[in-house]
XYZ file of N, CA, C and O in Angstrom:
796
model
N -13.314 53.092 18.990
C -13.092 53.627 20.124
C -11.860 52.663 20.658
O -11.954 52.920 22.538
N -11.515 51.870 20.490
C -9.960 51.395 20.969
C -9.179 52.215 21.431
O -8.701 53.155 20.621
N -8.362 52.094 22.460
C -7.661 52.726 22.993
C -6.418 52.273 22.791
O -6.119 51.648 21.967
N -5.241 52.837 23.342
C -3.696 52.389 23.056
C -3.373 51.007 23.256
O -2.974 50.410 22.649
N -4.407 50.465 24.051
C -4.077 48.828 24.024
C -4.365 48.360 23.042
O -4.520 46.573 22.728
N -5.591 48.790 22.360
C -6.665 48.017 21.008
C -7.364 46.912 21.589
O -7.843 46.075 20.801
N -7.819 47.052 22.643
C -9.045 46.264 23.197
C -10.451 46.520 22.937
O -10.697 47.350 22.843
N -10.792 45.356 21.936
C -12.142 45.772 21.615
C -13.229 45.218 22.402
O -12.946 44.192 22.713
N -14.489 46.101 22.403
C -15.495 45.547 23.343
C -16.651 44.731 21.952
O -17.128 45.558 21.217
N -16.914 43.661 22.120
C -17.717 42.797 21.371
C -18.664 42.144 22.098
O -18.842 42.372 23.184
N -19.756 41.939 21.567
C -21.111 41.472 22.060
C -21.961 40.384 21.064
O -21.929 40.560 20.182
N -22.256 39.239 21.500
C -23.077 38.430 20.764
C -24.408 38.262 21.472
O -24.629 38.414 22.891
N -25.410 38.121 20.506
C -26.874 37.781 20.774
C -27.590 37.100 19.749
O -26.986 37.825 18.723
N -28.867 36.746 20.116
C -29.618 36.036 19.341
C -30.744 36.857 19.361
O -31.193 37.021 20.655
N -31.469 37.237 18.034
C -32.712 37.797 18.310
C -33.831 37.184 17.064
O -33.509 36.668 16.335
N -35.498 37.576 17.579
C -36.274 37.010 16.576
C -36.197 38.066 15.803
O -35.677 38.779 15.670
N -36.969 37.801 14.942
C -37.291 38.789 13.834
C -37.826 40.494 14.124
O -37.505 41.274 13.756
N -38.562 40.097 15.060
C -39.063 41.416 15.896
C -38.105 41.667 16.832
O -38.512 42.611 17.892
N -36.949 41.252 16.993
C -35.840 42.371 17.767
C -35.591 41.752 19.158
O -35.389 42.538 19.932
N -36.197 40.404 19.339
C -36.750 40.008 20.773
C -35.501 38.862 20.957
O -35.098 38.186 20.322
N -34.864 38.989 22.578
C -33.538 38.186 22.917
C -34.243 37.050 23.662
O -34.149 36.498 24.083
N -36.065 37.011 24.024
C -36.444 35.878 24.479
C -37.871 35.970 24.299
O -38.382 37.361 23.721
N -38.880 35.076 24.395
C -40.168 35.313 23.884
C -41.105 35.777 25.388
O -40.663 35.868 26.263
N -42.517 35.640 24.679
C -43.547 36.245 25.836
C -43.432 35.532 27.150
O -43.922 35.957 28.301
N -42.917 34.247 27.217
C -42.925 33.543 28.351
C -41.932 34.073 29.409
O -41.853 33.422 30.471
N -41.203 35.040 28.866
C -40.133 35.440 30.175
C -38.614 35.308 30.030
O -38.450 34.666 28.772
N -37.851 35.820 30.815
C -35.945 35.477 30.428
C -35.638 34.103 30.269
O -34.753 34.083 29.548
N -36.636 33.196 30.473
C -36.067 31.662 30.134
C -36.696 31.125 29.061
O -36.718 30.037 28.580
N -37.588 31.853 28.394
C -38.290 31.437 27.253
C -37.759 31.407 25.760
O -37.450 32.773 25.421
N -36.801 30.482 25.327
C -35.852 30.410 24.388
C -36.286 29.470 23.125
O -36.056 29.096 22.263
N -37.812 29.044 23.504
C -38.362 27.875 22.651
C -38.264 28.488 21.545
O -37.930 27.384 20.084
N -38.520 29.540 20.663
C -38.185 29.835 19.456
C -37.219 29.753 18.659
O -36.754 29.508 17.627
N -36.178 29.778 19.433
C -34.382 29.970 19.163
C -34.182 28.198 18.824
O -33.140 28.085 18.505
N -34.966 27.368 19.823
C -34.317 26.132 19.757
C -33.847 25.439 18.489
O -32.821 24.751 18.143
N -34.567 25.619 17.202
C -34.816 24.909 16.164
C -33.535 25.128 15.703
O -33.071 24.552 14.400
N -32.706 26.148 15.659
C -31.292 26.739 14.994
C -30.215 27.124 15.654
O -29.345 27.255 15.095
N -30.429 27.123 16.930
C -29.122 27.166 17.800
C -27.526 26.139 17.430
O -26.711 25.887 17.659
N -28.346 24.774 17.048
C -26.956 24.241 16.431
C -27.071 24.168 15.176
O -26.601 22.843 14.881
N -27.675 24.668 13.955
C -27.165 24.912 13.014
C -25.722 24.966 12.398
O -25.120 25.242 13.419
N -25.416 25.133 11.266
C -24.486 24.664 10.851
C -24.086 26.518 10.849
O -22.873 26.695 11.669
N -24.956 27.757 10.540
C -24.281 28.659 10.760
C -24.355 29.190 12.093
O -23.446 30.062 12.498
N -25.150 28.911 13.144
C -25.167 29.243 14.405
C -23.944 28.668 14.992
O -23.240 29.387 15.837
N -23.332 27.372 14.640
C -22.257 27.053 15.181
C -21.108 27.625 14.734
O -20.064 28.141 15.414
N -21.140 27.922 13.403
C -20.064 28.781 12.777
C -20.111 30.375 13.479
O -18.589 30.792 13.945
N -20.847 30.702 13.792
C -20.812 32.067 14.643
C -20.375 31.787 16.077
O -19.903 32.785 16.419
N -20.711 30.805 17.010
C -20.229 30.563 18.029
C -18.886 30.460 18.047
O -18.031 30.762 18.846
N -18.256 29.801 16.826
C -16.799 29.730 16.767
C -15.856 30.884 16.762
O -14.805 31.349 17.010
N -16.791 32.068 15.879
C -16.491 33.311 15.501
C -16.366 34.078 16.901
O -15.336 35.142 17.076
N -17.119 34.083 17.600
C -17.369 35.308 18.425
C -16.178 35.374 19.602
O -15.341 36.301 19.887
N -15.518 34.093 19.915
C -14.532 34.034 20.810
C -12.938 34.253 20.134
O -12.189 34.200 20.961
N -12.888 34.233 18.756
C -11.445 34.281 18.304
C -10.989 35.737 18.797
O -11.962 36.795 18.506
N -9.964 35.979 19.607
C -9.196 37.009 19.543
C -9.504 37.422 21.130
O -9.607 38.654 21.405
N -10.686 36.985 21.624
C -11.119 37.630 23.108
C -10.950 36.603 24.285
O -10.266 35.702 24.050
N -10.031 37.634 25.196
C -9.444 36.920 26.456
C -10.449 37.304 27.941
O -9.721 37.041 28.511
N -11.526 38.046 27.223
C -12.212 38.269 28.467
C -13.625 38.313 28.468
O -13.905 38.627 27.442
N -14.050 37.490 29.080
C -15.863 37.108 29.065
C -16.425 38.044 30.135
O -16.080 37.932 31.286
N -17.462 38.816 29.731
C -18.488 39.377 30.584
C -19.398 38.811 30.661
O -20.147 38.704 29.666
N -19.845 38.617 31.796
C -21.547 37.750 31.675
C -22.061 38.391 32.958
O -21.899 38.938 33.911
N -23.657 37.998 32.831
C -24.414 38.298 33.941
C -24.392 37.303 34.895
O -23.927 36.238 34.634
N -25.075 37.372 36.270
C -25.251 36.283 36.923
C -25.889 34.861 36.551
O -25.451 33.885 36.850
N -26.975 35.543 35.938
C -27.953 34.290 35.170
C -27.297 33.837 34.227
O -27.181 32.507 34.099
N -26.744 34.651 33.563
C -25.787 33.731 32.257
C -25.112 32.829 33.030
O -24.690 31.773 32.508
N -24.049 33.529 34.047
C -22.800 32.697 34.244
C -23.259 31.368 34.939
O -22.768 30.214 34.394
N -24.491 31.394 35.725
C -24.806 30.049 36.432
C -25.073 29.364 35.402
O -24.960 27.664 35.389
N -26.067 29.577 33.951
C -26.662 28.857 33.028
C -25.517 28.255 31.723
O -25.132 26.809 32.019
N -24.833 29.151 31.614
C -23.392 29.084 30.989
C -22.314 27.813 31.468
O -21.826 26.874 30.959
N -22.138 28.272 32.642
C -20.791 27.530 33.713
C -21.286 26.191 33.827
O -20.499 25.360 34.560
N -22.795 25.922 34.118
C -23.356 24.993 33.933
C -23.289 23.862 33.059
O -23.396 22.583 33.351
N -23.344 24.317 32.102
C -23.405 23.555 30.722
C -22.212 23.319 29.852
O -22.024 22.253 29.525
N -21.264 24.480 29.750
C -20.464 24.287 29.143
C -18.884 23.413 29.619
O -18.564 22.806 28.557
N -18.467 23.632 30.690
C -17.527 22.610 31.006
C -17.686 20.900 30.520
O -16.394 20.731 30.370
N -18.338 20.405 30.588
C -18.336 19.102 30.192
C -18.885 19.094 28.734
O -17.719 18.099 28.198
N -19.155 19.904 28.141
C -18.983 19.823 26.699
C -17.419 20.029 26.039
O -16.699 19.352 25.231
N -16.787 20.784 27.221
C -15.045 21.118 26.756
C -14.399 19.529 27.005
O -13.519 19.320 26.249
N -15.035 18.640 27.570
C -14.429 17.161 28.122
C -14.926 16.239 26.859
O -14.463 15.340 26.728
N -15.888 16.669 26.378
C -16.762 15.570 25.675
C -16.051 15.421 24.050
O -16.160 16.167 23.120
N -15.364 14.510 23.920
C -14.970 14.356 22.557
C -15.831 13.851 21.449
O -15.391 14.111 20.345
N -17.101 13.758 21.475
C -17.930 13.338 20.643
C -19.101 14.688 20.551
O -19.730 14.676 19.539
N -18.577 15.703 20.804
C -19.219 17.078 20.898
C -18.553 17.668 19.732
O -17.429 17.209 19.504
N -19.357 18.294 19.093
C -19.063 19.333 17.726
C -17.925 20.011 18.019
O -17.600 20.797 19.018
N -16.387 19.854 17.002
C -15.413 20.753 17.488
C -15.467 22.335 17.863
O -15.055 22.604 18.487
N -16.911 22.962 17.256
C -16.949 24.154 17.638
C -17.361 24.497 18.554
O -16.912 25.291 19.368
N -18.347 23.577 19.114
C -19.019 23.924 20.451
C -17.680 23.549 21.187
O -17.886 24.381 22.547
N -17.249 22.439 21.107
C -15.952 21.947 22.154
C -14.792 23.184 22.102
O -14.342 23.449 23.145
N -14.596 23.897 21.135
C -13.556 25.027 21.133
C -14.132 26.171 22.299
O -13.452 26.716 23.000
N -15.544 26.311 21.934
C -15.800 27.457 22.727
C -15.893 27.308 23.935
O -15.873 28.068 25.026
N -16.476 26.005 24.412
C -16.312 25.702 25.957
C -15.191 25.620 26.771
O -15.072 25.988 27.603
N -14.166 25.050 25.616
C -12.805 25.230 26.424
C -12.173 26.574 26.526
O -11.817 26.792 27.835
N -12.850 27.607 25.619
C -12.454 28.722 25.784
C -13.140 29.712 27.401
O -12.218 30.474 27.824
N -14.296 29.529 27.293
C -15.084 29.932 28.532
C -14.498 29.222 29.725
O -14.243 30.111 30.688
N -14.065 27.933 29.773
C -13.579 27.792 30.886
C -12.503 28.213 31.448
O -11.862 28.606 32.467
N -11.323 28.437 30.061
C -10.130 28.659 30.693
C -10.048 30.098 30.526
O -8.699 30.628 31.079
N -10.647 31.222 29.870
C -10.666 32.441 29.625
C -10.805 33.193 31.190
O -11.684 32.882 32.194
N -10.198 34.689 31.239
C -10.822 35.185 32.463
C -12.123 35.864 32.194
O -12.567 36.057 31.214
N -12.955 35.697 33.418
C -14.431 35.641 33.340
C -14.452 36.980 34.350
O -14.127 36.914 35.367
N -15.521 37.991 34.006
C -16.220 39.014 35.076
C -17.800 38.759 34.973
O -18.103 38.946 33.781
N -18.052 38.689 35.935
C -19.846 38.303 36.044
C -20.255 39.656 37.268
O -19.604 40.027 37.987
N -20.972 40.151 36.430
C -22.047 41.316 36.787
C -22.980 40.625 38.139
O -24.058 39.893 37.421
N -23.064 40.897 39.387
C -23.991 40.647 40.101
C -24.199 41.452 41.616
O -23.237 41.938 41.866
N -25.121 41.647 41.968
C -25.697 42.264 43.040
C -25.647 41.507 43.997
O -25.662 41.945 45.554
N -25.881 39.958 43.798
C -26.007 39.339 45.221
C -24.902 37.852 45.577
O -24.866 37.747 46.572
N -23.906 38.005 44.570
C -23.143 37.029 44.631
C -21.842 37.943 45.423
O -21.435 38.930 45.209
N -21.190 37.144 46.342
C -20.141 37.884 46.863
C -18.482 37.460 46.449
O -17.426 37.955 46.557
N -18.588 35.981 46.079
C -17.542 35.138 45.764
C -17.865 34.625 44.441
O -19.214 34.105 44.354
N -16.850 34.113 43.540
C -17.449 33.313 42.518
C -17.121 31.631 42.651
O -16.023 31.396 42.981
N -18.054 30.900 42.172
C -17.797 29.673 42.219
C -17.317 29.137 41.308
O -17.018 27.962 41.302
N -16.966 29.686 40.524
C -16.040 29.261 38.984
C -14.355 29.626 39.075
O -14.193 30.607 39.842
N -13.749 28.626 38.660
C -12.392 29.272 38.560
C -12.329 30.034 37.378
O -13.037 30.808 36.541
N -10.927 31.321 37.487
C -10.736 32.296 36.625
C -12.024 33.127 36.540
O -12.397 33.754 35.568
N -12.540 33.479 37.623
C -13.869 34.700 37.557
C -13.936 35.208 38.921
O -13.326 35.361 39.875
N -13.905 36.685 38.479
C -14.376 37.677 39.551
C -15.615 38.433 39.371
O -16.121 38.327 37.943
N -16.181 38.683 40.438
C -17.617 39.271 40.827
C -17.550 40.744 41.181
O -16.831 41.160 41.619
N -18.411 41.270 40.000
C -18.265 42.925 40.096
C -19.997 43.374 40.455
O -20.744 42.905 39.883
N -19.496 44.451 41.178
C -20.835 45.191 41.327
C -20.965 46.579 40.970
O -20.717 47.098 42.177
N -20.818 47.006 39.858
C -20.507 48.100 39.326
C -21.173 48.220 38.183
O -21.413 47.350 37.294
N -21.354 49.568 37.573
C -21.727 49.954 36.150
C -20.980 49.385 35.137
O -19.848 49.445 35.167
N -21.607 48.662 34.424
C -20.880 47.890 33.037
C -19.796 48.987 32.058
O -18.764 48.541 32.230
N -20.433 50.122 31.865
C -19.132 50.653 31.590
C -18.210 51.471 32.353
O -17.161 51.462 31.749
N -18.422 51.423 33.681
C -17.400 51.710 34.049
C -16.119 50.323 34.175
O -14.871 50.501 34.103
N -16.539 49.442 34.172
C -15.873 48.214 34.419
C -15.278 47.932 32.988
O -13.952 47.563 32.766
N -16.166 48.045 32.145
C -15.552 47.910 30.493
C -14.237 48.965 30.261
O -13.293 48.676 29.691
N -14.735 50.178 30.935
C -13.500 51.315 30.640
C -12.181 51.110 31.449
O -11.044 51.107 30.868
N -12.669 50.379 32.663
C -11.199 50.035 33.509
C -10.330 48.551 32.510
O -9.453 48.638 32.443
N -11.071 47.707 32.186
C -10.589 46.573 31.093
C -9.870 47.098 30.173
O -8.959 46.765 29.850
N -10.407 48.313 29.388
C -9.960 48.497 27.930
C -8.184 49.257 28.484
O -7.662 48.971 27.608
N -8.443 49.396 29.498
C -7.402 50.507 30.069
C -5.921 49.155 30.610
O -4.647 49.724 30.545
N -6.129 48.035 30.106
C -5.360 46.880 30.724
C -4.878 45.987 28.907
O -5.635 46.219 28.319
N -4.025 45.299 29.281
C -3.664 44.742 28.227
C -4.342 43.326 27.889
O -5.067 42.752 28.894
N -4.423 42.950 27.116
C -5.242 41.617 26.693
C -5.803 41.850 25.116
O -5.845 42.458 24.341
N -6.723 40.557 24.734
C -7.517 40.748 23.755
C -8.839 41.258 23.986
O -8.806 41.793 24.585
N -9.767 41.161 23.070
C -11.400 41.522 22.831
C -11.625 41.169 24.152
O -11.621 39.969 24.871
N -12.623 41.934 24.405
C -13.489 41.770 25.491
C -14.877 41.173 25.440
O -15.711 41.991 24.476
N -15.380 40.318 25.161
C -16.883 39.846 24.750
C -17.852 39.523 25.816
O -17.643 39.139 27.025
N -18.740 40.418 25.631
C -20.197 40.533 26.340
C -20.744 39.492 26.158
O -21.279 39.160 24.698
N -20.907 38.139 26.648
C -21.317 36.777 25.997
C -22.772 36.647 26.467
O -23.535 36.341 27.420
N -23.518 36.979 25.179
C -24.760 36.988 25.517
C -25.771 37.179 26.526
O -26.412 36.549 27.023
N -25.551 38.759 26.696
C -26.143 39.072 28.338
C -26.226 40.528 27.989
O -25.908 41.602 27.761
N -27.687 40.667 27.753
C -28.523 41.516 27.368
C -28.223 42.784 28.521
O -28.413 44.101 28.071
N -28.158 42.134 29.939
C -28.344 43.391 30.607
C -27.063 44.200 30.998
O -27.058 44.970 31.723
N -25.787 43.637 29.943
C -24.462 44.121 30.169
C -24.295 44.762 28.723
O -23.812 46.088 28.812
N -24.927 44.078 27.465
C -25.108 45.220 26.476
C -25.588 46.322 26.513
O -25.006 47.000 25.605
N -26.974 46.263 26.775
C -27.912 47.499 26.993
C -27.173 48.689 27.261
O -27.178 49.753 26.688
N -26.604 48.901 28.770
C -25.884 49.765 29.070
C -24.945 49.984 28.245
O -24.419 51.236 28.219
N -23.939 49.261 27.874
C -22.724 49.726 27.094
C -23.230 50.190 25.448
O -22.595 51.122 24.963
N -24.408 49.552 25.032
C -24.608 50.209 23.454
C -25.115 51.734 24.141
O -24.868 52.892 23.267
N -25.593 52.040 24.951
C -26.248 53.428 25.619
C -25.170 53.996 25.792
O -25.145 55.357 25.565
N -23.850 53.728 26.502
C -22.662 54.667 26.678
C -21.579 54.470 25.544
O -20.769 55.330 25.245
N -22.241 54.119 23.844
C -21.530 53.654 23.068
C -20.116 53.115 23.292
O -19.134 53.460 22.628
N -19.969 52.093 23.832
C -18.947 51.490 24.006
C -18.704 50.080 23.324
O -17.393 49.813 23.694
N -19.618 49.824 22.541
C -19.185 48.608 22.039
C -18.813 48.835 20.103
O -18.881 49.561 19.729
N -17.744 47.817 20.250
C -17.275 47.923 18.958
C -17.687 47.212 17.765
O -17.269 47.307 16.873
N -17.904 45.993 18.378
C -18.592 45.121 17.541
C -19.651 44.246 17.905
O -19.729 43.981 19.094
N -20.479 43.991 17.083
C -21.906 42.822 17.501
C -22.112 41.992 16.592
O -21.739 42.025 15.391
N -21.981 40.688 17.211
C -22.255 39.458 16.550
C -23.744 39.117 16.794
O -24.115 38.780 17.693
N -24.515 39.226 15.691
C -25.892 39.118 15.974
C -26.392 37.812 14.945
O -25.905 37.310 13.841
N -27.351 36.932 15.767
C -27.965 35.908 15.081
C -29.467 36.243 15.073
O -30.142 36.321 16.099
N -29.574 36.056 13.600
C -31.246 36.602 13.261
C -32.011 35.298 13.230
O -31.615 34.722 12.170
N -33.022 34.727 13.866
C -33.744 33.624 13.604
C -35.054 33.997 13.218
O -35.727 34.950 13.489
N -35.433 33.229 11.961
C -36.725 33.619 11.350
C -38.055 33.291 12.254
O -39.174 32.308 11.700
N -38.347 33.778 13.392
C -39.659 33.761 13.934
C -39.773 35.275 14.748
O -39.057 36.042 14.748
N -41.228 35.375 14.721
C -41.520 36.663 15.511
C -42.303 36.129 16.967
O -43.129 35.163 16.768
N -41.311 36.662 17.579
C -41.783 36.292 19.049
C -43.190 36.831 19.459
O -44.049 35.967 20.277
N -43.783 37.973 18.994
C -44.481 38.580 19.517
C -44.539 39.310 20.897
O -45.877 39.788 21.534
N -43.518 38.834 21.648
C -43.603 39.421 23.293
C -42.142 39.258 23.447
O -41.574 38.601 23.018
N -41.691 39.762 24.676
C -40.562 39.653 25.341
C -39.526 41.066 25.132
O -40.015 41.896 24.860
N -38.454 40.764 25.683
C -37.662 42.237 25.858
C -36.925 42.163 24.541
O -36.485 41.205 23.703
N -36.959 43.477 24.175
C -35.945 43.959 22.772
C -34.557 44.211 22.940
O -34.255 45.028 23.985
N -33.426 44.217 22.228
C -31.984 44.461 22.705
C -32.185 46.188 22.512
O -31.732 46.936 23.194
N -32.546 46.610 21.237
C -32.384 48.332 21.061
C -33.791 48.743 21.470
O -34.750 49.138 20.536
N -33.467 49.553 22.659
C -34.416 50.238 23.233
C -34.658 51.898 22.294
O -33.484 52.003 21.955
N -35.815 52.394 22.637
C -35.965 53.758 22.262
C -34.605 54.582 23.138
O -34.601 54.411 24.182
N -33.802 55.606 22.705
C -33.142 56.292 23.391
C -31.988 56.186 23.096
O -30.946 56.601 23.598
N -31.601 55.009 22.570
C -29.956 54.777 22.289
C -29.447 55.903 21.343
O -30.105 56.544 20.775
N -28.175 56.446 21.650
C -27.291 56.992 20.920
C -27.224 56.744 19.392
O -27.129 55.689 19.238
N -27.513 57.896 18.500
C -27.105 57.302 17.211
C -26.289 56.736 16.980
O -25.071 57.560 17.383
N -25.781 55.834 16.189
C -24.655 55.123 15.608
C -24.791 54.718 14.450
O -25.876 54.120 14.017
N -23.593 54.254 13.453
C -23.556 53.955 12.260
C -22.715 52.319 12.624
O -21.340 52.392 13.070
N -23.024 51.443 11.782
C -22.549 50.070 11.751
C -22.197 49.657 10.417
O -22.978 49.694 9.703
N -20.839 48.750 10.326
C -20.506 48.226 9.085
C -20.527 46.818 9.149
O -20.478 46.340 10.274
N -21.315 46.435 8.194
C -21.415 44.881 8.038
C -20.352 44.451 7.476
O -20.139 44.459 6.511
N -19.644 43.209 8.500
C -18.359 42.811 8.059
C -18.476 41.326 7.694
O -17.282 40.542 7.536
N -19.267 40.634 7.994
C -19.433 39.050 7.800
C -21.396 38.872 7.452
O -22.202 39.670 8.760
N -21.635 37.994 6.896
C -22.373 37.716 6.872
C -23.032 36.298 6.354
O -22.349 35.850 5.296
N -23.650 35.611 7.084
C -23.962 34.078 6.089
C -25.241 33.713 6.720
O -25.985 34.170 7.903
N -25.899 33.352 5.782
C -27.377 32.619 5.847
C -27.393 30.781 5.794
O -26.793 30.245 5.181
N -27.982 30.720 6.788
C -28.512 29.214 6.893
C -29.711 28.642 6.211
O -30.579 29.391 5.871
N -30.050 27.152 5.986
C -31.071 26.707 5.377
C -32.138 26.907 5.618
O -33.394 26.732 5.278
N -32.408 27.222 7.265
C -33.448 27.200 7.933
C -33.998 28.793 8.000
O -35.048 29.026 8.759
N -33.054 29.633 7.464
C -33.389 31.465 7.187
C -33.022 31.663 8.342
O -33.362 33.059 8.599
N -32.055 31.229 8.908
C -31.333 31.980 10.167
C -30.031 32.758 9.627
O -29.535 32.278 8.262
N -29.603 33.740 10.107
C -28.997 34.632 9.402
C -27.878 35.300 10.567
O -28.057 35.504 11.773
N -26.590 34.680 10.448
C -25.305 35.320 11.490
C -24.796 36.384 10.559
O -24.521 36.789 9.435
N -24.832 37.412 11.800
C -24.117 38.978 11.030
C -23.111 39.535 11.834
O -23.119 39.354 13.343
N -22.205 40.040 11.584
C -21.022 40.713 12.238
C -20.847 42.243 11.891
O -21.007 42.744 10.660
N -21.243 43.238 12.884
C -21.341 44.892 12.415
C -20.252 45.099 13.155
O -20.220 44.975 14.862
N -19.479 46.050 13.046
C -18.435 46.643 13.486
C -18.835 48.435 13.610
O -19.341 48.762 12.226
N -18.547 48.930 14.670
C -18.961 50.270 14.873
C -18.277 51.127 13.753
O -16.968 51.081 13.841
N -18.841 52.196 13.392
C -18.044 53.167 12.419
C -17.882 54.143 13.492
O -18.577 55.122 13.453
N -16.658 54.822 13.501
C -16.309 55.936 14.355
C -15.543 57.044 13.685
O -14.935 56.520 13.067
């Protein structure tokens, strides 16, 4: 559903085998993912997600975590080049942060919006630029899936059953078909996949 500007809407997220993006301990429970996030496959996927993207969409909690962690990595000459490339991109790119509590952004090249994700994405699609990446933010990805506005999904699946926590794919989503355009498996059993929406 790319319009005349050709802007794709993409999203990345890591999931457990039972489809959860965090563990039973709540939104901050990522312990099951920890052994895998620095694997070669995960780092290759990290390098892949921002290629061609010129806008990052984040929720407030994501933004606070990401923009607290990644800027120093951009300056760290000893960091993995893939981590450093992503970090530099995140610092330098246009960022849109969804928040009902922030009134202004404490980060450079960032604007805060308090509006439905589908409306914001529709407006962004009408502007010039590269891909619009929903950066590991389920609270933005879910309404875009519900509105069928996502063109590409970058998924990492880790070989863990969380047994609790929130799932990405809720019941009631519109039926859709996706084409697997890339896959890569790692030694720990982690799998990186890229799915493009078939329209």
